[in-house]
Amino acid sequence: MCGIVGYIGYRKAVDILLEGLTSLEYRGYDSSGIAVNVDGKVQLYKAAGKLQNLKNIVEKNYADISKSTIGIGHIRWATHGAPTVENAHPHSCNCGKVAVVHNGIIENFKELKEKLEKNGCTFRSQTDTETIAHLIATKFGEVHDLTEAVRLATKEIEGAYAICVMHQDLKDTIVATRRNAPLVVGLGEGENYVASDVPALIQYTKKAIYLDENQIATLTPNSVDIIDIDKNPVEKKIETLPWEPVALSKMGYKHFMLKEIHEQPDVVRNVLSGKLRAIDENIILKEVTLDKETLKNLNRIQIVACGTSLHAAMVGKYIIEDFCGIAVDVEPSSEYIYRKTITDKNTLVIGVSQSGETADTITAVRQAKSKGSHILIVTNRPDSTMAREADSLIPVNAGIEVSVAATKSYMAQLISFYLLAIYMAEVKGINNLNELKHELIVLPQKIEKILAHKEDIQKCARKFANSKDFIFIARGINFPTALEGALKLKEISYINATGYTAGELKHGPIAMLDESMPVLSILMKGKVYDKILSNSEEAKARNARMIALTDSDDTKLNELFECIIRIPEICEILSPALAVVPLQLLAYYIAEFLGKDVDQPRNLAKSVTVE
Ligand code: AGP
């Protein structure tokens, strides 16, 4: 969603702002802007659409803009008001001296706006953010201190925010604060940075301070001071940022998504490393701090997540129930938070999130926490807001994922669930999972085999790229795979795709089938293979164009399916981790063939920080 970058130091601020915003582009946005201070005057530059539009404007005025060594920048994902130049950040006050960028939503902005308008403030945009600019300017007029003005303003603001502010009269100060939205301060020599996410910083510094809720940071080129909302100084906890700048390079791949799909064999090895050491040794999962006795006696688990993470959670449910006999409920976080959920201290609640910043999932785990449940977070971002809510934290270590469509983080979540399920089974004294452990160890080679033959999937993608709709069918443990395959296709190619349990097809969806509707059957050898085959016959009988994704070498399939994507044989219980790879590639190649913006699909954001 929105992204913030701020710089203060001795270099050309504009260069750092634009590079920082470029590295946040993957989050999804629809307008952008910067504020700099040139010759004692705050100047705003904004553009609707892609960041390149802002870069073009900057280029024309570069000689002037590049004089500034202080600046704040923003990419906006519209919530209040259309993605226009007027609504793009930074926003300013009547006199134009204050510039503000903001991520999040100000819930009481209407009341604040009314009050501010009565006091003479003139609004130029439809955004909630503009109220912050006027409010801070009003407070500054009273106290003549930017940090104090921000502090007083935040006392009146309700909602979620990360804010960066500069004032025309203070050429060496940026003030930043946050509540329920992330903000990190990067530390340099004679220069300092602030950003809403690490990618904007890692090419400049590895030293950073993660701001906590309601903390206010005052940055100058040579200092960073932090206070809490009651003005108490806060001791700075300097941390080392987790990634290398190379993580933000495509490394020769056409898109980040393709690179990230190819990283999956190593992601599996990483997740397993140190946890699954040998087939005949128990899984080591020190991250789970729940004592073994409680774990053994758990009779209920709830998993909350959204989107792709929800699909990983569905596989998690299947295997925890299968291995451990514990009842698991999986629910989209956005539903969980608006009903009476039966949660207590005897329930383990697992939150799954790539970004760790998904607003619905954060709210869900907070609600469960307030009822006394142990909170286990499975996330790719151990530095995230959600991770900070965790009693137990499993960092999935997939490395930064730039493409909006989640691929390698899904793989890492799946493997983490397999480890967790085996770990819990072993705690309960169930020790019949050695074959699965072996399969986990050899999984990376099998994924590599699929990647080595990706041209076959590319050919299939070409054949079906012009379809308007798609159906994915599966049963059992691969039903989430069908949902994930359909989601990937929808997200990046905008083709209407739906996943169904194959048995449900004849209860309604079959009415849609004809020669214009491709049906992709996930046919992995095991308990439900024959059933799905029959369901595929039923679809074929309605003239649907059939695609198979299978680990079977049965030649009879050739008659039924127009296109067969064959993958290495794998035990059914682990098959979701292998079967998803060709579906990611299929979605990728279809979108690429259609010329879509694969890494930054329209309307989507990498982390959905609003409910
Ligand atoms: C995945 O391809 C999607 N971009 C989206 O569904 C995503 O999984 C969802 O928004 C949840 O995000 P999270 O994992 O960061 O919580």
XYZ file of C-alpha atoms and ligand atoms in Angstrom:
627
model
C 0.000 0.000 0.000
C 1.314 3.507 0.699
C 5.027 4.034 1.250
C 7.055 6.731 3.014
C 10.668 7.843 2.612
C 12.407 10.731 4.388
C 15.993 11.961 4.195
C 18.032 14.577 5.988
C 21.794 15.006 5.580
C 24.271 16.381 3.067
C 23.334 14.603 -0.177
C 20.771 15.524 -2.825
C 17.609 14.493 -1.015
C 15.629 14.079 -4.227
C 17.860 11.234 -5.444
C 17.424 9.325 -2.210
C 13.679 9.945 -2.090
C 13.103 8.737 -5.644
C 15.309 5.676 -5.192
C 13.594 4.891 -1.923
C 10.156 5.238 -3.482
C 11.250 3.043 -6.390
C 12.178 0.300 -3.955
C 8.738 0.600 -2.333
C 6.859 0.565 -5.661
C 6.220 -3.163 -5.262
C 3.818 -2.394 -2.431
C 1.225 -1.104 -4.920
C 0.254 2.569 -5.354
C -1.507 4.964 -7.697
C 0.157 8.381 -7.217
C 3.316 9.796 -5.722
C 4.973 12.966 -4.494
C 7.882 14.579 -2.704
C 8.516 17.706 -0.626
C 11.926 19.395 -0.506
C 13.216 22.636 0.956
C 14.861 24.806 -1.685
C 16.310 28.151 -0.650
C 14.172 28.209 2.488
C 10.914 27.358 0.696
C 9.012 24.075 0.917
C 8.302 22.848 -2.607
C 5.873 20.026 -3.422
C 6.015 17.893 -6.570
C 3.287 15.344 -7.222
C 1.990 13.102 -9.990
C -0.874 10.696 -10.547
C -0.126 7.205 -11.845
C 3.262 5.578 -12.004
C 6.314 6.925 -10.219
C 7.890 7.573 -13.613
C 5.426 10.466 -14.027
C 6.854 12.093 -10.902
C 10.399 11.364 -12.086
C 9.625 13.156 -15.372
C 8.445 16.256 -13.498
C 11.487 16.175 -11.224
C 13.819 15.843 -14.201
C 12.538 19.108 -15.667
C 13.219 20.975 -12.410
C 16.193 18.911 -11.262
C 18.720 21.782 -11.031
C 16.501 23.524 -8.502
C 15.106 20.529 -6.604
C 18.486 18.880 -6.166
C 19.708 21.792 -4.025
C 17.717 20.412 -1.097
C 19.388 18.107 1.425
C 16.121 17.442 3.251
C 12.951 15.867 1.913
C 10.025 13.527 2.384
C 8.398 11.346 -0.273
C 5.341 9.166 -0.622
C 3.589 6.665 -2.836
C -0.167 6.635 -2.239
C -2.726 3.849 -2.557
C -5.992 5.756 -2.625
C -8.400 5.353 0.278
C -10.017 8.809 0.724
C -10.359 10.527 -2.627
C -9.404 9.435 -6.139
C -5.757 8.918 -7.175
C -5.312 12.471 -8.475
C -2.493 15.005 -8.191
C -4.493 17.018 -5.616
C -4.928 13.970 -3.402
C -1.332 12.765 -3.746
C 0.950 13.362 -0.756
C 2.723 15.412 0.595
C -0.070 17.628 1.886
C 0.340 21.095 3.240
C -1.370 23.757 5.337
C -2.745 27.208 4.445
C 0.636 28.942 4.526
C 2.377 26.065 2.766
C 5.117 25.801 5.387
C 4.250 22.328 6.669
C 4.557 19.226 4.497
C 3.169 15.881 5.628
C 3.209 12.357 4.231
C 1.025 9.715 5.813
C 0.289 5.990 5.622
C -2.900 4.697 7.215
C -6.361 6.084 7.842
C -7.450 8.904 10.147
C -10.815 7.739 11.444
C -11.977 11.051 12.952
C -10.844 13.196 10.035
C -14.346 14.528 9.337
C -14.713 15.960 12.857
C -11.177 17.337 12.745
C -11.742 18.852 9.323
C -14.934 20.586 10.436
C -13.141 22.118 13.398
C -10.142 23.168 11.318
C -12.346 24.706 8.628
C -14.141 26.757 11.287
C -10.712 28.043 12.302
C -9.961 29.185 8.764
C -8.146 26.216 7.241
C -8.809 25.756 3.542
C -8.747 22.185 2.254
C -7.528 21.432 -1.248
C -7.928 17.641 -1.325
C -10.427 14.946 -0.373
C -7.892 13.125 1.781
C -7.900 12.428 5.491
C -4.180 13.266 5.497
C -4.671 16.965 4.814
C -6.263 17.349 8.251
C -2.933 16.277 9.781
C -1.067 19.002 7.916
C -3.511 21.703 9.067
C -3.599 20.335 12.604
C 0.186 20.277 12.946
C 0.453 23.770 11.440
C -2.129 25.037 13.958
C -0.259 23.454 16.870
C 3.063 24.768 15.565
C 1.569 28.258 15.581
C 0.895 27.785 19.308
C 4.105 26.062 20.486
C 6.736 26.955 17.824
C 8.267 23.486 18.151
C 7.697 20.865 15.455
C 8.126 17.787 17.671
C 5.711 19.215 20.228
C 3.264 20.236 17.503
C 3.285 16.676 16.155
C 2.885 15.251 19.652
C -0.109 17.466 20.397
C -1.657 16.694 17.024
C -1.387 12.935 17.488
C -3.267 13.259 20.777
C -6.273 14.405 18.736
C -5.928 11.940 15.873
C -7.739 8.602 15.939
C -6.847 5.760 13.611
C -3.738 4.217 12.136
C -0.828 6.243 10.868
C 2.817 6.560 10.060
C 3.598 10.232 9.523
C 6.638 12.247 8.424
C 6.618 16.011 8.695
C 8.886 18.871 7.720
C 8.523 22.610 8.250
C 9.848 25.341 6.018
C 11.530 27.234 8.865
C 13.425 24.140 10.063
C 15.825 23.112 7.334
C 17.472 20.511 9.521
C 14.511 18.694 11.066
C 12.144 15.887 10.115
C 9.660 14.603 12.677
C 8.197 11.107 12.331
C 5.694 9.128 14.346
C 3.502 6.045 14.080
C 0.500 4.193 15.503
C -0.579 0.847 14.032
C 1.517 1.376 10.912
C 5.229 0.620 10.584
C 8.028 3.204 10.470
C 11.751 2.651 10.707
C 14.553 5.196 11.156
C 17.811 4.485 9.277
C 21.025 5.770 10.815
C 23.909 7.215 8.805
C 26.962 9.417 9.386
C 25.936 13.051 9.081
C 22.647 11.891 7.565
C 19.554 10.016 8.678
C 16.638 8.340 6.969
C 13.106 7.298 7.732
C 10.918 4.888 5.816
C 7.819 2.778 6.123
C 9.699 -0.332 5.031
C 13.237 -1.630 4.982
C 13.797 -1.861 1.177
C 13.916 1.953 1.026
C 16.863 1.951 3.429
C 19.038 -1.079 2.820
C 21.091 0.416 0.047
C 22.178 3.229 2.385
C 22.461 1.762 5.866
C 22.096 -1.440 7.839
C 21.642 0.328 11.187
C 18.083 1.166 12.119
C 15.622 1.878 14.891
C 12.107 0.453 14.623
C 9.747 3.004 16.160
C 7.243 1.605 18.629
C 3.597 2.657 18.864
C 3.143 6.377 19.606
C 6.864 7.141 19.674
C 7.965 10.375 18.052
C 11.385 10.641 16.386
C 13.090 13.949 15.645
C 15.747 13.594 12.975
C 18.529 16.054 12.164
C 21.614 15.214 10.055
C 23.564 14.362 13.206
C 20.990 13.150 15.687
C 17.868 11.074 16.240
C 15.903 11.767 19.419
C 12.902 9.715 20.379
C 10.172 10.500 22.908
C 6.925 8.793 23.817
C 3.527 10.452 23.622
C 3.960 11.771 27.187
C 7.247 13.444 26.291
C 9.468 10.917 28.102
C 12.750 10.259 26.311
C 12.986 6.739 24.894
C 16.175 4.695 24.879
C 17.160 3.866 21.312
C 17.397 0.201 20.365
C 19.622 0.042 17.291
C 19.093 -3.071 15.165
C 20.820 -4.471 12.114
C 18.598 -4.649 9.037
C 18.090 -8.191 7.802
C 18.735 -7.967 4.052
C 21.408 -7.186 1.497
C 20.662 -4.696 -1.314
C 20.986 -7.563 -3.834
C 17.620 -8.856 -2.583
C 16.059 -6.001 -4.526
C 17.608 -6.942 -7.841
C 15.889 -9.095 -10.478
C 19.176 -10.956 -11.032
C 18.571 -11.250 -14.775
C 14.976 -12.475 -14.559
C 12.354 -10.506 -16.482
C 10.201 -10.089 -13.383
C 10.605 -10.418 -9.626
C 7.818 -12.990 -9.660
C 9.806 -15.304 -11.938
C 12.927 -14.809 -9.822
C 10.986 -15.552 -6.655
C 9.433 -18.705 -8.135
C 12.967 -19.877 -8.939
C 14.160 -19.172 -5.411
C 11.770 -21.751 -3.965
C 14.132 -24.745 -3.814
C 16.510 -22.685 -1.663
C 13.620 -21.324 0.382
C 12.645 -24.909 1.283
C 16.262 -25.726 2.225
C 16.416 -22.562 4.378
C 13.206 -23.290 6.234
C 14.252 -26.877 6.949
C 17.776 -25.928 7.975
C 18.485 -26.593 11.642
C 14.923 -27.830 12.212
C 14.831 -31.066 10.239
C 18.320 -32.500 10.702
C 17.785 -36.199 10.032
C 14.871 -38.462 9.269
C 15.191 -40.351 12.531
C 15.612 -37.238 14.692
C 12.730 -35.225 16.094
C 11.952 -31.825 14.590
C 13.541 -28.948 16.506
C 11.216 -25.968 16.757
C 12.547 -23.742 19.519
C 10.382 -20.917 18.177
C 7.297 -22.539 19.714
C 7.488 -21.415 23.328
C 4.240 -23.043 24.428
C 5.245 -25.675 26.988
C 5.045 -29.249 25.738
C 2.413 -30.322 28.268
C 0.004 -27.573 27.140
C 0.768 -28.349 23.520
C 0.060 -32.039 24.091
C -3.305 -31.284 25.635
C -4.500 -28.633 23.208
C -7.895 -29.487 21.879
C -8.424 -26.550 19.604
C -6.441 -24.370 17.210
C -7.642 -21.388 15.231
C -5.728 -20.055 12.253
C -6.368 -16.573 10.887
C -4.963 -15.222 7.643
C -5.866 -13.579 4.329
C -5.349 -14.368 0.649
C -2.452 -16.652 -0.131
C -1.566 -16.977 3.561
C -5.103 -18.262 4.111
C -4.466 -21.026 1.576
C -1.278 -22.032 3.414
C -3.351 -22.079 6.609
C -5.877 -24.426 4.961
C -3.094 -26.904 4.195
C -1.922 -26.381 7.789
C -5.369 -27.365 9.084
C -5.396 -30.512 6.990
C -2.030 -31.772 8.197
C -2.350 -30.770 11.873
C -5.705 -32.549 12.056
C -4.319 -35.536 10.150
C -1.087 -35.923 12.144
C -2.153 -34.742 15.584
C -5.925 -35.251 15.793
C -6.436 -31.694 17.049
C -9.412 -29.746 15.679
C -8.306 -26.754 13.638
C -10.520 -23.912 12.400
C -9.264 -21.697 9.600
C -10.954 -18.391 8.973
C -10.237 -15.264 6.918
C -9.135 -12.662 9.466
C -11.652 -10.174 8.089
C -14.496 -12.524 9.091
C -13.006 -13.652 12.387
C -12.922 -10.128 13.774
C -16.606 -9.340 13.254
C -18.291 -12.224 15.020
C -18.341 -13.789 18.452
C -15.417 -16.185 18.281
C -15.058 -18.868 20.908
C -11.467 -18.288 21.912
C -9.835 -18.655 25.301
C -6.581 -19.478 27.009
C -6.873 -23.135 25.982
C -6.938 -22.206 22.299
C -3.779 -21.787 20.271
C -4.298 -19.006 17.750
C -2.005 -18.928 14.730
C -1.712 -15.779 12.615
C -0.164 -16.285 9.169
C 1.086 -13.363 7.125
C 3.846 -12.761 4.626
C 4.096 -9.060 5.442
C 3.128 -9.177 9.098
C 1.313 -5.887 8.449
C -2.100 -7.082 7.221
C -4.566 -5.006 9.251
C -7.301 -7.663 9.495
C -4.919 -10.334 10.736
C -3.309 -7.971 13.246
C -6.761 -7.139 14.637
C -7.685 -10.831 14.759
C -4.600 -11.860 16.732
C -4.992 -8.881 19.074
C -8.577 -9.902 19.776
C -7.499 -13.476 20.505
C -4.637 -12.249 22.671
C -7.000 -10.180 24.767
C -8.936 -13.393 25.484
C -5.792 -15.073 26.789
C -4.922 -17.301 23.813
C -1.304 -18.144 23.067
C -0.448 -16.348 19.825
C 1.799 -18.072 17.304
C 2.773 -15.938 14.324
C 4.077 -17.413 11.080
C 5.537 -14.551 9.054
C 8.209 -13.604 6.575
C 8.781 -10.352 8.473
C 10.055 -10.940 12.010
C 10.389 -7.144 12.243
C 6.684 -6.555 11.599
C 3.822 -5.317 13.762
C 2.282 -8.791 13.865
C 5.545 -10.382 14.959
C 5.564 -8.016 17.907
C 2.223 -9.458 19.055
C 3.599 -13.014 19.082
C 4.082 -15.282 22.058
C 5.721 -17.719 19.664
C 7.208 -16.526 16.379
C 8.103 -18.700 13.399
C 9.991 -16.500 10.916
C 9.670 -18.296 7.584
C 12.887 -16.808 6.137
C 11.858 -16.604 2.503
C 13.836 -13.382 2.025
C 12.238 -10.218 0.769
C 9.382 -10.843 -1.653
C 8.983 -7.972 -4.081
C 6.347 -9.221 -6.487
C 2.846 -8.460 -5.229
C 1.788 -12.014 -6.057
C 3.081 -14.174 -3.224
C 4.988 -17.272 -4.356
C 8.085 -18.112 -2.353
C 6.524 -16.845 0.872
C 3.637 -19.293 0.309
C 6.157 -22.086 -0.104
C 7.922 -21.021 3.102
C 4.610 -20.877 4.986
C 3.673 -24.354 3.743
C 7.000 -25.861 4.801
C 6.716 -24.131 8.178
C 3.292 -25.731 8.651
C 4.707 -29.171 7.810
C 7.437 -28.655 10.413
C 4.946 -27.400 12.983
C 2.545 -30.292 12.377
C 5.304 -32.904 12.610
C 6.723 -31.173 15.698
C 3.315 -31.200 17.405
C 2.755 -34.846 16.453
C 6.142 -35.783 17.915
C 5.381 -33.883 21.130
C 2.231 -36.006 21.323
C 4.352 -39.138 20.892
C 3.305 -39.819 17.283
C 6.395 -40.922 15.386
C 5.239 -42.334 12.051
C 6.201 -39.389 9.874
C 9.682 -40.411 8.734
C 8.645 -40.924 5.121
C 7.277 -37.387 5.038
C 10.549 -36.078 6.507
C 12.424 -37.821 3.716
C 10.072 -36.307 1.143
C 10.639 -32.851 2.627
C 14.395 -33.239 2.274
C 14.172 -34.203 -1.401
C 11.455 -31.647 -2.224
C 13.906 -28.925 -3.437
C 15.275 -31.267 -6.139
C 11.752 -32.030 -7.339
C 10.934 -28.318 -7.564
C 14.175 -27.840 -9.512
C 13.012 -30.513 -11.993
C 9.782 -28.589 -12.608
C 11.705 -25.353 -13.103
C 14.051 -27.072 -15.549
C 11.075 -27.975 -17.756
C 9.170 -24.725 -17.433
C 8.920 -24.356 -21.230
C 6.202 -27.068 -21.228
C 4.140 -24.919 -18.877
C 4.863 -21.881 -21.019
C 3.446 -23.722 -24.056
C 0.304 -24.635 -22.138
C -0.010 -20.996 -20.999
C 0.100 -19.787 -24.616
C -2.676 -22.202 -25.584
C -5.024 -20.970 -22.878
C -3.978 -17.319 -22.475
C -7.006 -15.965 -24.297
C -9.558 -17.723 -22.122
C -11.878 -15.376 -20.292
C -12.585 -17.776 -17.421
C -10.848 -20.678 -15.743
C -11.865 -23.371 -13.281
C -9.403 -25.207 -11.031
C -10.594 -28.427 -9.399
C -9.029 -30.614 -6.721
C -10.000 -32.593 -3.658
C -8.621 -33.094 -0.190
C -5.301 -31.550 0.651
C -4.984 -29.966 -2.793
C -8.210 -27.983 -2.613
C -6.169 -25.040 -1.201
C -3.771 -25.561 -4.146
C -6.699 -25.097 -6.531
C -7.680 -21.902 -4.701
C -4.103 -20.634 -4.778
C -3.664 -21.454 -8.482
C -6.880 -19.585 -9.273
C -5.874 -16.624 -7.081
C -2.474 -16.324 -8.802
C -4.136 -16.289 -12.208
C -6.753 -13.702 -11.158
C -4.212 -11.444 -9.521
C -1.790 -11.032 -12.362
C -3.745 -11.770 -15.554
C -7.194 -10.487 -14.421
C -8.792 -13.667 -15.824
C -11.817 -14.800 -13.853
C -10.582 -17.999 -12.173
C -12.207 -20.032 -9.412
C -11.091 -23.021 -7.400
C -13.666 -25.697 -6.539
C -13.555 -28.963 -4.685
C -14.025 -31.354 -7.597
C -16.979 -33.059 -5.930
C -18.880 -29.766 -5.806
C -18.639 -29.245 -9.551
C -21.855 -31.131 -10.258
C -23.739 -29.192 -7.582
C -23.792 -25.994 -9.605
C -20.608 -24.865 -11.366
C -20.990 -27.590 -14.016
C -23.746 -25.419 -15.528
C -21.048 -23.023 -16.726
C -19.057 -25.631 -18.635
C -18.706 -25.535 -22.402
C -15.872 -25.283 -24.916
C -15.004 -21.753 -23.732
C -14.285 -22.831 -20.151
C -10.943 -24.520 -19.407
C -10.904 -26.808 -16.378
C -7.587 -27.566 -14.712
C -7.683 -30.778 -12.652
C -5.099 -31.265 -9.914
C -4.699 -35.018 -10.076
C -2.101 -36.128 -7.571
C -1.756 -39.867 -6.934
C -3.399 -40.934 -3.705
C -6.732 -41.307 -1.964
C -8.803 -39.091 -4.236
C -7.066 -39.600 -7.609
C -9.814 -41.772 -9.116
C -12.527 -39.482 -7.802
C -11.001 -36.430 -9.463
C -10.526 -38.402 -12.645
C -14.271 -39.146 -12.703
C -15.038 -35.488 -12.003
C -12.741 -34.562 -14.907
C -14.630 -36.986 -17.195
C -17.858 -35.251 -16.193
C -16.374 -31.897 -17.135
C -15.016 -33.220 -20.433
C -18.483 -34.590 -21.271
C -19.689 -30.952 -21.132
C -17.073 -29.996 -23.756
C -14.791 -28.175 -21.309
C -11.174 -27.852 -22.449
C -9.221 -29.968 -19.970
C -5.774 -29.465 -18.448
C -4.222 -31.942 -16.008
C -1.614 -31.235 -13.389
C -0.429 -34.635 -12.269
C 2.357 -36.831 -10.942
C 0.893 -39.843 -12.722
C 2.385 -41.249 -15.925
C -0.844 -42.972 -16.879
C -1.083 -42.717 -20.679
C -4.887 -42.920 -20.521
C -4.865 -39.297 -19.413
C -3.815 -38.309 -22.950
C -7.335 -38.966 -24.250
C -9.031 -36.883 -21.632
C -6.736 -33.883 -21.386
C -5.726 -31.402 -24.067
C -2.692 -30.397 -22.045
C -0.886 -32.384 -19.322
C 1.566 -30.773 -16.915
C 3.533 -33.646 -15.440
C 5.469 -33.208 -12.218
C 7.703 -35.587 -10.238
C 5.987 -38.190 -8.114
C 5.452 -37.115 -4.506
C 3.580 -38.430 -1.474
C 0.055 -37.059 -1.479
C 0.340 -35.335 1.887
C 3.258 -33.152 0.701
C 1.931 -32.667 -2.826
C 0.573 -29.113 -2.257
C 4.163 -27.897 -1.940
C 5.051 -29.272 -5.361
C 1.780 -28.858 -7.249
C 1.642 -25.125 -6.600
C 4.863 -24.429 -8.528
C 3.500 -25.173 -12.046
C 0.382 -23.183 -11.191
C 2.512 -20.164 -10.266
C 4.375 -20.570 -13.569
C 1.143 -21.004 -15.534
C -0.264 -17.777 -14.078
C 3.056 -16.014 -14.696
C 3.327 -17.055 -18.341
C -0.315 -16.251 -19.109
C 0.066 -12.769 -17.604
C 3.370 -12.258 -19.381
C 1.884 -13.411 -22.666
C -1.005 -10.958 -22.203
C 1.496 -8.179 -21.490
C 0.273 -7.485 -17.951
C 2.231 -5.686 -15.283
C 3.213 -8.926 -13.572
C 4.978 -7.578 -10.483
C 2.590 -4.730 -9.805
C -0.905 -5.832 -10.791
C -3.556 -3.139 -10.871
C -5.470 -2.319 -7.671
C -3.350 -4.637 -5.508
C -0.938 -3.840 -2.712
C 1.821 -5.951 -1.218
C 0.731 -5.338 2.317
C -2.872 -4.479 2.984
C -2.592 -2.193 5.970
C -6.233 -1.045 6.043
C -9.245 -3.115 7.094
C -0.996 -12.938 -2.562
O -0.564 -13.188 -3.859
C -1.757 -11.725 -2.419
N -1.040 -10.594 -2.864
C -2.587 -11.511 -1.167
O -3.660 -12.388 -1.259
C -1.902 -11.710 0.181
O -1.568 -13.046 0.371
C -2.840 -11.211 1.298
O -3.088 -9.854 1.125
C -2.286 -11.476 2.677
O -1.094 -10.812 2.881
P -0.111 -11.210 4.046
O 0.326 -12.607 3.814
O 1.013 -10.223 3.946
O -0.879 -11.077 5.332
